[in-house]
PDB file of C-alpha atoms and ligand atoms in Angstrom:
ATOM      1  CA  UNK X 179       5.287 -20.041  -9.868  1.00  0.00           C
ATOM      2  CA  UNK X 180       1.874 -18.315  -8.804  1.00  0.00           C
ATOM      3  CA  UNK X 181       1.466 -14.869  -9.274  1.00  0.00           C
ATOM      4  CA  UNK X 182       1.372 -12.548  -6.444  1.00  0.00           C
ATOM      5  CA  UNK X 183      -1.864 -11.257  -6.946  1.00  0.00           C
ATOM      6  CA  UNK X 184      -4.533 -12.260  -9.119  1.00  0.00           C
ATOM      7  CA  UNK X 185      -7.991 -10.550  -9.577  1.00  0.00           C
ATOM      8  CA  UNK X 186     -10.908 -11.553 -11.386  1.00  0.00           C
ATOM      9  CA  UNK X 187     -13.712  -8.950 -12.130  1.00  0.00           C
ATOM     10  CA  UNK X 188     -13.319  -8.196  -8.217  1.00  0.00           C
ATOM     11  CA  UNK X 189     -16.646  -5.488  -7.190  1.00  0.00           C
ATOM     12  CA  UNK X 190     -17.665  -3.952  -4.201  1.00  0.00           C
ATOM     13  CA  UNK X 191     -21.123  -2.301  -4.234  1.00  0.00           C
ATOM     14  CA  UNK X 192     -21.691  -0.056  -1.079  1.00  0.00           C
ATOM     15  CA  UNK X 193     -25.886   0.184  -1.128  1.00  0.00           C
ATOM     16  CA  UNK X 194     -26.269   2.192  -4.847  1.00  0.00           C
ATOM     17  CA  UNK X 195     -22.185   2.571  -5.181  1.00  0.00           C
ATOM     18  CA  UNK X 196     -20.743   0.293  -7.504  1.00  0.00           C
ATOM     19  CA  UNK X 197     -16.845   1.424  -5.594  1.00  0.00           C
ATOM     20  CA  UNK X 198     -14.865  -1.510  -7.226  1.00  0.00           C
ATOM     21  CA  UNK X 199     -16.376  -2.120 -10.546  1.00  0.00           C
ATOM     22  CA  UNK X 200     -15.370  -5.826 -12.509  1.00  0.00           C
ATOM     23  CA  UNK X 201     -11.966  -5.477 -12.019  1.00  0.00           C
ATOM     24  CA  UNK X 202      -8.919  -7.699 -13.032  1.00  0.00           C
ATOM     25  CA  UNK X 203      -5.086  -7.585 -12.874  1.00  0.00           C
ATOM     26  CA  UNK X 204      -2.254  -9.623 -11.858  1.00  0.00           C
ATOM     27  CA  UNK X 205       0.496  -8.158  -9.439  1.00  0.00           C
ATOM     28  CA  UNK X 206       4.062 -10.180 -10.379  1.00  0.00           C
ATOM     29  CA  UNK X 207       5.941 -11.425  -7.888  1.00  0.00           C
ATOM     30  CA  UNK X 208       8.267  -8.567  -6.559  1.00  0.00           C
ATOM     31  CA  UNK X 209       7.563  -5.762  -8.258  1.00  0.00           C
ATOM     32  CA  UNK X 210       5.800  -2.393  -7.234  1.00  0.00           C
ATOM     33  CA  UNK X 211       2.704  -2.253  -8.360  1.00  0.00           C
ATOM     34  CA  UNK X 212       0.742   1.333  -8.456  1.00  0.00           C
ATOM     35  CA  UNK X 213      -3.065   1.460  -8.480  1.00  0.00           C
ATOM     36  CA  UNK X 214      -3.408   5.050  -9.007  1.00  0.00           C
ATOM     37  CA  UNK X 215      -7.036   6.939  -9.348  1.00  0.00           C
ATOM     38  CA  UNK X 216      -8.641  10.283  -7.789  1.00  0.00           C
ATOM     39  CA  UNK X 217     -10.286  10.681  -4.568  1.00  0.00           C
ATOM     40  CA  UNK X 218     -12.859   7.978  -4.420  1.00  0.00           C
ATOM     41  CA  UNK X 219     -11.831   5.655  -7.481  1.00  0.00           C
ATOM     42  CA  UNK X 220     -12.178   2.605  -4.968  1.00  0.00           C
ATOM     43  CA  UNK X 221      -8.360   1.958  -4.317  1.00  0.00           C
ATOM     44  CA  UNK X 222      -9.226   1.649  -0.371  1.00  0.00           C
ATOM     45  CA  UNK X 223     -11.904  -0.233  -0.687  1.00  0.00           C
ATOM     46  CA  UNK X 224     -10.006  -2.703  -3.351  1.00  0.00           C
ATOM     47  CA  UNK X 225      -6.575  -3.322  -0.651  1.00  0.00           C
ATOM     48  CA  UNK X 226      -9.389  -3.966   2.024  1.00  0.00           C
ATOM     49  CA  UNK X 227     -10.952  -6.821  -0.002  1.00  0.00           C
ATOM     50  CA  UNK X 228      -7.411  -8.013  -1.063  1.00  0.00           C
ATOM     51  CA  UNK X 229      -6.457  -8.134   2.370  1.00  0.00           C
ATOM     52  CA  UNK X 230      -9.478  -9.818   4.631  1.00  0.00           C
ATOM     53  CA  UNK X 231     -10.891  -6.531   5.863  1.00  0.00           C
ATOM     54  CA  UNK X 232     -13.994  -6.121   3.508  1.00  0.00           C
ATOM     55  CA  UNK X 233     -15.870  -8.775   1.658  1.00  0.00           C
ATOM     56  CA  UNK X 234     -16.340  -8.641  -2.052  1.00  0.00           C
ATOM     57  CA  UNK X 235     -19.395  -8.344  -3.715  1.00  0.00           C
ATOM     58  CA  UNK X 236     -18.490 -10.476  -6.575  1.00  0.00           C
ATOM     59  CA  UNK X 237     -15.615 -11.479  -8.393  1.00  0.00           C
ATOM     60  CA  UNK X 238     -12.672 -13.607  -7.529  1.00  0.00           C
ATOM     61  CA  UNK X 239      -8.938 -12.654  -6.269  1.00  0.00           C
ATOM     62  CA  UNK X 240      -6.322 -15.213  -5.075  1.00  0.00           C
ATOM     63  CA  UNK X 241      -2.789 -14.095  -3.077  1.00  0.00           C
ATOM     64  CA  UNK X 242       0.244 -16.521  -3.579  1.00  0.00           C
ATOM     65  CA  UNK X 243      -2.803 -18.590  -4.822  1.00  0.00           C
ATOM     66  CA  UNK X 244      -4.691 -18.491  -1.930  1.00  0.00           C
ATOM     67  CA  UNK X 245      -8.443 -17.555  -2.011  1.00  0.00           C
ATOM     68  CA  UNK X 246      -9.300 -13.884  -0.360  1.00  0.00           C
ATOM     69  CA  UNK X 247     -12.926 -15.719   0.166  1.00  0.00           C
ATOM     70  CA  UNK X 248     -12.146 -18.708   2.190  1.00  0.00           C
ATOM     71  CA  UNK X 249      -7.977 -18.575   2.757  1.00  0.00           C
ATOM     72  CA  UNK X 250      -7.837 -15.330   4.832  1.00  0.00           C
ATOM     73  CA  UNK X 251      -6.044 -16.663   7.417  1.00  0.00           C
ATOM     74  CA  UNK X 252      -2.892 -18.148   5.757  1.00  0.00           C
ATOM     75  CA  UNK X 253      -3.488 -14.849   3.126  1.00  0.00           C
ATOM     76  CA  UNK X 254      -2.351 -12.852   6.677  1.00  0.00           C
ATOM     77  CA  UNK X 255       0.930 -14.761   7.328  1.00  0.00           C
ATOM     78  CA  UNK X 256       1.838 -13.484   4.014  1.00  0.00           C
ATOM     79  CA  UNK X 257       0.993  -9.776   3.397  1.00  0.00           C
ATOM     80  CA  UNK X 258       1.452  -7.012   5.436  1.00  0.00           C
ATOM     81  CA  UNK X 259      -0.876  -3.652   5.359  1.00  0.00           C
ATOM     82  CA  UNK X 260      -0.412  -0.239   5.905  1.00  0.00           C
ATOM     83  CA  UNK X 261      -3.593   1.499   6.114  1.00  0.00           C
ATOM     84  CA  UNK X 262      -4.334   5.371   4.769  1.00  0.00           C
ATOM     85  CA  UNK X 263      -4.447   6.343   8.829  1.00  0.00           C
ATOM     86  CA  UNK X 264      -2.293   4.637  11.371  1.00  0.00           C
ATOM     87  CA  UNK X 265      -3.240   1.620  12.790  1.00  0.00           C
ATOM     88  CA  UNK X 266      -0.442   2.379  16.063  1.00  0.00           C
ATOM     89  CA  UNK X 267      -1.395   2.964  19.372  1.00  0.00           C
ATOM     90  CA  UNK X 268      -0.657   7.080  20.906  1.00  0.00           C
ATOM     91  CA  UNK X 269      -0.064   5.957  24.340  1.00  0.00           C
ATOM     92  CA  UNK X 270       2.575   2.649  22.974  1.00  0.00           C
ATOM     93  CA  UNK X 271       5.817   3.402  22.689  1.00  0.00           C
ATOM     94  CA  UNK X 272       7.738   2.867  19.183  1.00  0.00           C
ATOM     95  CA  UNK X 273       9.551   0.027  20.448  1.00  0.00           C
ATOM     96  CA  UNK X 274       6.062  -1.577  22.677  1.00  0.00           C
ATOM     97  CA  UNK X 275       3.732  -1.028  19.664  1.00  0.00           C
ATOM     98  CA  UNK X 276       6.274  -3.140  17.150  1.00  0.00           C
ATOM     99  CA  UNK X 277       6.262  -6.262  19.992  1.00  0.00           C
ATOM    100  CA  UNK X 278       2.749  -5.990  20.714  1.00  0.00           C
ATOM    101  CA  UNK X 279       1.965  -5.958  16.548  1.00  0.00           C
ATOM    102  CA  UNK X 280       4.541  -9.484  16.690  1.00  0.00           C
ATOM    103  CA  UNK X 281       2.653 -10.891  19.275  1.00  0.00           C
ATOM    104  CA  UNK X 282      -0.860 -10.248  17.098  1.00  0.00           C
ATOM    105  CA  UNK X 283       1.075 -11.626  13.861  1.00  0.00           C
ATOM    106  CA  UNK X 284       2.295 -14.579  15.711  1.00  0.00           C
ATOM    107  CA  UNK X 285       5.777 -13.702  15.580  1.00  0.00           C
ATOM    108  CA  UNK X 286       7.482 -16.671  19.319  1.00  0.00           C
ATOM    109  CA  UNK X 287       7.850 -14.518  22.064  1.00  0.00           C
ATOM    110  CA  UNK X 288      11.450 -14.557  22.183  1.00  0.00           C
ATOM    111  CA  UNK X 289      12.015 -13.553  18.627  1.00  0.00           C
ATOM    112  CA  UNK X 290       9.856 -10.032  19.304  1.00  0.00           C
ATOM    113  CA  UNK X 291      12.220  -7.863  20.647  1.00  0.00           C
ATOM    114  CA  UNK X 292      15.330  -8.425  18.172  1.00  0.00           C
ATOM    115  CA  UNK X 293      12.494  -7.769  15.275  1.00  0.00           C
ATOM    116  CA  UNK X 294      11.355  -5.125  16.522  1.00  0.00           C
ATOM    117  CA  UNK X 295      15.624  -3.905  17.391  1.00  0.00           C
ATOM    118  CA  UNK X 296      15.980  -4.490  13.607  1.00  0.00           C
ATOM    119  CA  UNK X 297      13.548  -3.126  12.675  1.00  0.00           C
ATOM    120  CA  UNK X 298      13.577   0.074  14.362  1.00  0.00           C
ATOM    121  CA  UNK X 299      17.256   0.444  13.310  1.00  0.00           C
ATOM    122  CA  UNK X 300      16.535  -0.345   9.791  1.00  0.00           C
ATOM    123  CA  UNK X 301      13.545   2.956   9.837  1.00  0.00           C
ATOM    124  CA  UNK X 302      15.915   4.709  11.624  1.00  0.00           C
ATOM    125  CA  UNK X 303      14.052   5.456  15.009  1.00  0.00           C
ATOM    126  CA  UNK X 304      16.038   3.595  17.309  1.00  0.00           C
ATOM    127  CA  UNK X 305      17.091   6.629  19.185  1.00  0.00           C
ATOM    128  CA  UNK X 306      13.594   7.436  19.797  1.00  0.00           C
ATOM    129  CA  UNK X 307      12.122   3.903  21.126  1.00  0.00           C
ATOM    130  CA  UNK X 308      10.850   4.453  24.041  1.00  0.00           C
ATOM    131  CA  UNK X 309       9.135   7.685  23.101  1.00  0.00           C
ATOM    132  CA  UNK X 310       5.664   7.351  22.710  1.00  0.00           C
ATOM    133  CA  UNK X 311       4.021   7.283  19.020  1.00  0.00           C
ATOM    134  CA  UNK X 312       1.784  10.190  20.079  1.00  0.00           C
ATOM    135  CA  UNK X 313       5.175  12.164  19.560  1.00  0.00           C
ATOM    136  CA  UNK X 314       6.216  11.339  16.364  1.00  0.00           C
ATOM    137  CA  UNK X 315       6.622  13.733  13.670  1.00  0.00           C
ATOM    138  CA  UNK X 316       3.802  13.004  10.654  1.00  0.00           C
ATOM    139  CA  UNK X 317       6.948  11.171   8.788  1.00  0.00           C
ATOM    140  CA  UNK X 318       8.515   9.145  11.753  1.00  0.00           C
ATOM    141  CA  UNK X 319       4.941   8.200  12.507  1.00  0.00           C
ATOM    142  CA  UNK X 320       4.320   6.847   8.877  1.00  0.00           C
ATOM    143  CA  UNK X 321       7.789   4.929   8.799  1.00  0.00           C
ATOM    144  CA  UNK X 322       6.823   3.027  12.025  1.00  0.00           C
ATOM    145  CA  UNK X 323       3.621   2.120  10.899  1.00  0.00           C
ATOM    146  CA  UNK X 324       5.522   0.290   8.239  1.00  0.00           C
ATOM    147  CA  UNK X 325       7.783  -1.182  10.300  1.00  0.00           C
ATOM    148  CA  UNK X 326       4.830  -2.949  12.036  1.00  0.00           C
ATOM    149  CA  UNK X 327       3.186  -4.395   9.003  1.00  0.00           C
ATOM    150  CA  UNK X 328       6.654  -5.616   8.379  1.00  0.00           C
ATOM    151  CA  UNK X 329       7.087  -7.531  11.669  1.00  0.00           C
ATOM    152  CA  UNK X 330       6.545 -11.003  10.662  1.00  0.00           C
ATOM    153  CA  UNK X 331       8.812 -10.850   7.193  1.00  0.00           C
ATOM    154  CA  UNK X 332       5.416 -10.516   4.931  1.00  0.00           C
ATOM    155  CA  UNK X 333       5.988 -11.108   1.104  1.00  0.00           C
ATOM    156  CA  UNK X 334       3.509  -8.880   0.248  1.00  0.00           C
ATOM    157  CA  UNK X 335       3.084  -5.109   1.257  1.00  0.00           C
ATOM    158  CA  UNK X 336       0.666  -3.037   0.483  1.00  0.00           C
ATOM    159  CA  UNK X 337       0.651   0.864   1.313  1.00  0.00           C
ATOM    160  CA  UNK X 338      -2.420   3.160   0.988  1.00  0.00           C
ATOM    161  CA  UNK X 339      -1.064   6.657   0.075  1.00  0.00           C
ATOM    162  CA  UNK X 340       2.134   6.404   1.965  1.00  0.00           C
ATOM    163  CA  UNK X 341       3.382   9.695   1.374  1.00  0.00           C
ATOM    164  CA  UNK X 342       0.413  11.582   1.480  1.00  0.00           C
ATOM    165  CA  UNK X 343       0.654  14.476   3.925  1.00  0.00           C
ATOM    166  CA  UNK X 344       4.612  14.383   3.980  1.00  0.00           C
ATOM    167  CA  UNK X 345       6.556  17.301   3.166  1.00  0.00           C
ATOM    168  CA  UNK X 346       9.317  16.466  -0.072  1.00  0.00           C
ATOM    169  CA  UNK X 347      12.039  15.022   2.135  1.00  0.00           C
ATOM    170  CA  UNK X 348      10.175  12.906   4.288  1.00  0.00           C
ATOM    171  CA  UNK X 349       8.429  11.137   1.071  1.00  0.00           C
ATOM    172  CA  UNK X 350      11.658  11.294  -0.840  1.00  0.00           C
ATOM    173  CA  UNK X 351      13.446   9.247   2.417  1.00  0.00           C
ATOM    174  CA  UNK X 352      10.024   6.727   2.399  1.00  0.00           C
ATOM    175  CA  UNK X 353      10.377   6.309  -1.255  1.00  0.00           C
ATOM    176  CA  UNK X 354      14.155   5.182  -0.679  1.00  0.00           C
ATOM    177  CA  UNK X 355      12.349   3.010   2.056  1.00  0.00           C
ATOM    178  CA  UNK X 356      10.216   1.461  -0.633  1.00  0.00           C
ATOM    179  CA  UNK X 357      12.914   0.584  -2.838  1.00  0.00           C
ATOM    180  CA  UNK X 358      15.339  -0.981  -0.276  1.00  0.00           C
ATOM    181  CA  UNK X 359      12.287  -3.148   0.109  1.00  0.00           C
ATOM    182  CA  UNK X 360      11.616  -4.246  -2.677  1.00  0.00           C
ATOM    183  CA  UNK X 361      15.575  -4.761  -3.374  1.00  0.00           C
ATOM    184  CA  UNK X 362      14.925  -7.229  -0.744  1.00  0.00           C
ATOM    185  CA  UNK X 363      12.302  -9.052  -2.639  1.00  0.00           C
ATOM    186  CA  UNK X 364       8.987  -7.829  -1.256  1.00  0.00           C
ATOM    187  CA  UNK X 365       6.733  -7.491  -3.662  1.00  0.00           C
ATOM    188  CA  UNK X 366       4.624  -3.977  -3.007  1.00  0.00           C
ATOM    189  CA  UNK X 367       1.274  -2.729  -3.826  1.00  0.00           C
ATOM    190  CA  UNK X 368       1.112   1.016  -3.406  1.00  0.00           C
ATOM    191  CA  UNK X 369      -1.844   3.594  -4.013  1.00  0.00           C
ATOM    192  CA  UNK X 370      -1.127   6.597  -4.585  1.00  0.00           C
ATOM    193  CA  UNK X 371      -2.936   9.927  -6.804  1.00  0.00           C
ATOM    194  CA  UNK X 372       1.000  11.185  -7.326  1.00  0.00           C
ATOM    195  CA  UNK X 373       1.882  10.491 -10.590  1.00  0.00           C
ATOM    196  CA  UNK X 374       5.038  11.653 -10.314  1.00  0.00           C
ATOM    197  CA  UNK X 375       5.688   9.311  -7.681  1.00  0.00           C
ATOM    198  CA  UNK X 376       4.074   6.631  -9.323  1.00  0.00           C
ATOM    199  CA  UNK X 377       6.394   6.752 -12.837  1.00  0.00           C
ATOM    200  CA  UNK X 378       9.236   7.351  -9.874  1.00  0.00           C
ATOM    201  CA  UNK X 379       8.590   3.966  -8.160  1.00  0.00           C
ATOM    202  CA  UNK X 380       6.565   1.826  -9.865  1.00  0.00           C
ATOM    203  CA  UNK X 381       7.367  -1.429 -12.052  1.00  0.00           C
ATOM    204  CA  UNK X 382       3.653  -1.069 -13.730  1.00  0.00           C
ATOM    205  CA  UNK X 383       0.696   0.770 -12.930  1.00  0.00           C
ATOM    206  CA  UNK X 384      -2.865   0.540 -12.982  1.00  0.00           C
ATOM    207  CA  UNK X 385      -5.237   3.283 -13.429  1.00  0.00           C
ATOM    208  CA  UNK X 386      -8.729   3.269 -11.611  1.00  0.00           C
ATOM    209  CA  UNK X 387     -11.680   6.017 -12.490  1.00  0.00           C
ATOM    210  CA  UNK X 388     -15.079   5.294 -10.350  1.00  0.00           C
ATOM    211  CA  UNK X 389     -14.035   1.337  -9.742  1.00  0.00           C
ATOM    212  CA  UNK X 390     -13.119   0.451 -13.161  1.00  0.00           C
ATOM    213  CA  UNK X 391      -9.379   0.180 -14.525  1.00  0.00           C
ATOM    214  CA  UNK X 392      -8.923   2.302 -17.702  1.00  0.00           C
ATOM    215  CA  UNK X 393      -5.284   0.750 -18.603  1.00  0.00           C
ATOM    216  CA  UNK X 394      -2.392  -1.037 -17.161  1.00  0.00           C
ATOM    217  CA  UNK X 395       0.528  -0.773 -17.990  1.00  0.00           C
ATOM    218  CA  UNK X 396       4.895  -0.023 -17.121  1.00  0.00           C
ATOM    219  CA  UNK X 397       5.003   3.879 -17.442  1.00  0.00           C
ATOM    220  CA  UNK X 398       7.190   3.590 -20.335  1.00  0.00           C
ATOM    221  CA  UNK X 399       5.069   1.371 -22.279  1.00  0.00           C
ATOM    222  CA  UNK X 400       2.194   4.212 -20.841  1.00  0.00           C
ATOM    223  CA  UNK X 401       3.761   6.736 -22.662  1.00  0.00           C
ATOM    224  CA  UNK X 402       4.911   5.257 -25.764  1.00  0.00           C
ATOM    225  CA  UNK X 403       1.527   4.500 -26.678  1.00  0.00           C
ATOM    226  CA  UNK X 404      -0.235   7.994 -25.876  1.00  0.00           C
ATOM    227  CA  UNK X 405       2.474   9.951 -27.508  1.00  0.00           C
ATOM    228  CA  UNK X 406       3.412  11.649 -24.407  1.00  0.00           C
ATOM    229  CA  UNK X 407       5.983  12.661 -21.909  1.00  0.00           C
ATOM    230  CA  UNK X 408       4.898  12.268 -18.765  1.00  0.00           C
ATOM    231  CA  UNK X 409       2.472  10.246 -16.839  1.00  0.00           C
ATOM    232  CA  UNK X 410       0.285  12.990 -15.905  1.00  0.00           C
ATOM    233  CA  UNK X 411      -0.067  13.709 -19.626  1.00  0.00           C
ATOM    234  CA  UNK X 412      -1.228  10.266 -19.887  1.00  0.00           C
ATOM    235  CA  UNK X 413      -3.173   9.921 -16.969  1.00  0.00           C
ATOM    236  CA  UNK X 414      -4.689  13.521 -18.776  1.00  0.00           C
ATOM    237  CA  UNK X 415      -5.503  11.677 -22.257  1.00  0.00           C
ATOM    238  CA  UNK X 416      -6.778   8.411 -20.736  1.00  0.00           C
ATOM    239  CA  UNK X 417      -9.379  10.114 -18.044  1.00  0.00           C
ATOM    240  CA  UNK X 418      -9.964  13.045 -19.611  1.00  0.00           C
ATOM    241  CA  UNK X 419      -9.888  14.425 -16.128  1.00  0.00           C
ATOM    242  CA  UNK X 420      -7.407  17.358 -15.081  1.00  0.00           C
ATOM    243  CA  UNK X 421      -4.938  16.026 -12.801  1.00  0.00           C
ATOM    244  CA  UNK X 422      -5.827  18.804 -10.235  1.00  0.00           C
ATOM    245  CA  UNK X 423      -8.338  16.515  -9.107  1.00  0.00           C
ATOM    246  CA  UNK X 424      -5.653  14.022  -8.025  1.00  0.00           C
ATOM    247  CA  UNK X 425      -3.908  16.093  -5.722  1.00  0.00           C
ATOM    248  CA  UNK X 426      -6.474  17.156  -3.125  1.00  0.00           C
ATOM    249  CA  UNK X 427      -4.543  17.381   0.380  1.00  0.00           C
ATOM    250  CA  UNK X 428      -6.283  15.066   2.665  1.00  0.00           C
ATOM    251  CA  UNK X 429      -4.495  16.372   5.920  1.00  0.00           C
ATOM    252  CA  UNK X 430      -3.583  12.741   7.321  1.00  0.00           C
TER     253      UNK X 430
HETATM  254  N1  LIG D 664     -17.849   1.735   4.157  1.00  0.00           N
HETATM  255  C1  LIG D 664     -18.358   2.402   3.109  1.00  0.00           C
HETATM  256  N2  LIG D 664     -19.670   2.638   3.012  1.00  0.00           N
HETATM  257  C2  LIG D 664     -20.197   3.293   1.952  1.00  0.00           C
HETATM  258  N3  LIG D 664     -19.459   3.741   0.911  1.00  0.00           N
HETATM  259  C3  LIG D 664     -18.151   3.525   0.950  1.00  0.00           C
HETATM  260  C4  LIG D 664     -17.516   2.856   2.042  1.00  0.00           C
HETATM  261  N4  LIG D 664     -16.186   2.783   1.794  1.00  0.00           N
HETATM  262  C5  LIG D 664     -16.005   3.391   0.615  1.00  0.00           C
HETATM  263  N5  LIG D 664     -17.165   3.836   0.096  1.00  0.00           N
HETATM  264  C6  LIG D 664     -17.348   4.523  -1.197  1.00  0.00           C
HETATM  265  O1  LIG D 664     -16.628   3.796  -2.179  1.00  0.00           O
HETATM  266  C7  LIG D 664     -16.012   4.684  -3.101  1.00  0.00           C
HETATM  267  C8  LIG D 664     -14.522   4.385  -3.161  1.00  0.00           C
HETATM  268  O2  LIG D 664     -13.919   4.738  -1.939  1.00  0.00           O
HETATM  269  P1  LIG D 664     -12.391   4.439  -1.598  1.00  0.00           P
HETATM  270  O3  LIG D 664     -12.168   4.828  -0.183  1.00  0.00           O
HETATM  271  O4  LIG D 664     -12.081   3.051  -1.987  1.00  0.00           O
HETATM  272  O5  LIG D 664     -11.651   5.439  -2.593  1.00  0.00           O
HETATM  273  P2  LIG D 664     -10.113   5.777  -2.721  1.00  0.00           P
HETATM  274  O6  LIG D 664      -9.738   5.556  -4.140  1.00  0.00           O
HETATM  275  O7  LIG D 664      -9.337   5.085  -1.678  1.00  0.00           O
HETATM  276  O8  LIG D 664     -10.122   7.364  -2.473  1.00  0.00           O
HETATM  277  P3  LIG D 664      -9.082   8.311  -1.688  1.00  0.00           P
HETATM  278  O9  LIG D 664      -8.029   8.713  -2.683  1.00  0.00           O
HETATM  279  O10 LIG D 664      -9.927   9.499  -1.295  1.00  0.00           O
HETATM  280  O11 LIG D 664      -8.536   7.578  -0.500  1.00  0.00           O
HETATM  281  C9  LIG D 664     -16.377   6.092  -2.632  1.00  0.00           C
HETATM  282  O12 LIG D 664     -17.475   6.522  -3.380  1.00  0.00           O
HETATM  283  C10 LIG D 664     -16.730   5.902  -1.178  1.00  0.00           C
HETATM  284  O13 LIG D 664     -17.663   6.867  -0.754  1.00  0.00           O
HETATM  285 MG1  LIG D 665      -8.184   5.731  -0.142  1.00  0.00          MG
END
């Protein structure tokens, strides 16, 4: 069986910027993978190439096999994206902005509504529906914006910083969240510049410094061969750079 992912020495230059700098990895179908890196180590810019929303410079990358160059379209059936800001409309209500995401993934007409009924059961925000997104807490807002990228049963998630900006208990429910999901199969790329939450979650992780990827690795396997305790400590010994520079708030 094909891998999930598979990338090949994958760049993205930006004018001067090398951002995604020769890399290559394979995601395994249905685990949680964690690309993990500072503020600006490309991990945007990489899930935009992987998913059809930026071309790559050079380098190759395949999902389920097919090519992110010229297979974008089937790729879409198959992966569903939750971007760093929300990609729901204010003036939609919870339960309007799932059937109008069905409708743009192709989901028949009649089978919108009960998706978006499980759906918004499964998240938990059935009660609030018909409210309009614009009202959602920072936490019910990032839970429905997964919901949507769920809509058409994707095999493939991937979530840019989804717990960035939540306070402990909202992350700690959308960690559950992530879990459940991938109990159920899905296999899940995540960024994220927690580490905690990265050695919490993840199956393996990758870390990324200015576009390149220093090691990859379980967290486990990660700390056996640093000598160290935690994966801060490694991501310490491995970058050289102070974790402090992984946690700047970005208010979103
Ligand atoms: N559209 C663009 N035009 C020019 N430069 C860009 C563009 N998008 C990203 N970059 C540059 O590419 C580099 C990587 O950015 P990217 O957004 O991928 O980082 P990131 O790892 O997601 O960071 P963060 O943790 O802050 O979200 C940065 O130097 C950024 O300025
Ligand atoms: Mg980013």
């Amino acid at each position: 069986m094909k891998n999930a992912i598979e990338v090949n020495e994958l760049t993205k230059r930006f004018g001067k910027i090398t951002a995604v700098d020769h890399i290559s990895f394979e995601v395994n179908r249905g685990e949680i993978f964690g690309f993990l890196g500072p503020n600006g180590a490309g991990k945007t810019t990489t899930i935009r190439m992987l998913s059809g929303l930026s071309r790559p410079s050079g380098g190759k990358a395949s999902i389920l096999g097919l090519n992110i160059n010229s297979e974008i379209t089937g790729i879409k059936k198959h992966i569903g994206v939750v971007p760093e800001v929300s990609n729901l409309y204010d003036e939609l209500s919870a339960r309007d902005n799932l059937v109008f995401m069905a409708q743009l993934y192709g989901v028949p007409s009649k089978e919108r509504s009960k998706r978006a009924e499980e759906l918004l059961k499964t998240f938990r925000l059935h009660e609030r529906k018909d409210d309009l997104f614009r009202t959602f807490s920072r936490g019910m807002k990032r839970a429905l914006t997964i919901a949507a990228a769920l809509i058409h049963n994707p095999e493939i998630l991937f979530l840019d910083e989804p717990t960035v900006g939540l306070d402990v208990v909202a992350a700690c429910s959308l960690r559950n969240l992530i879990r459940n999901l991938h109990q159920q199969g899905i296999t899940i790329f995540l960024t994220t510049h927690y580490l905690e939450e990265a050695d919490l979650l993840c199956d393996r992780v990758a870390i990324l410094v200015k576009g390149r990827i220093l090691a990859i690795d379980t967290p486990e396997t990660l700390k056996v061969k640093t000598n160290k305790k935690s994966l801060e400590e490694v991501f310490i010994k491995i970058t050289g750079l102070e974790p402090t520079v992984m946690v700047i708030e970005k208010g979103k």
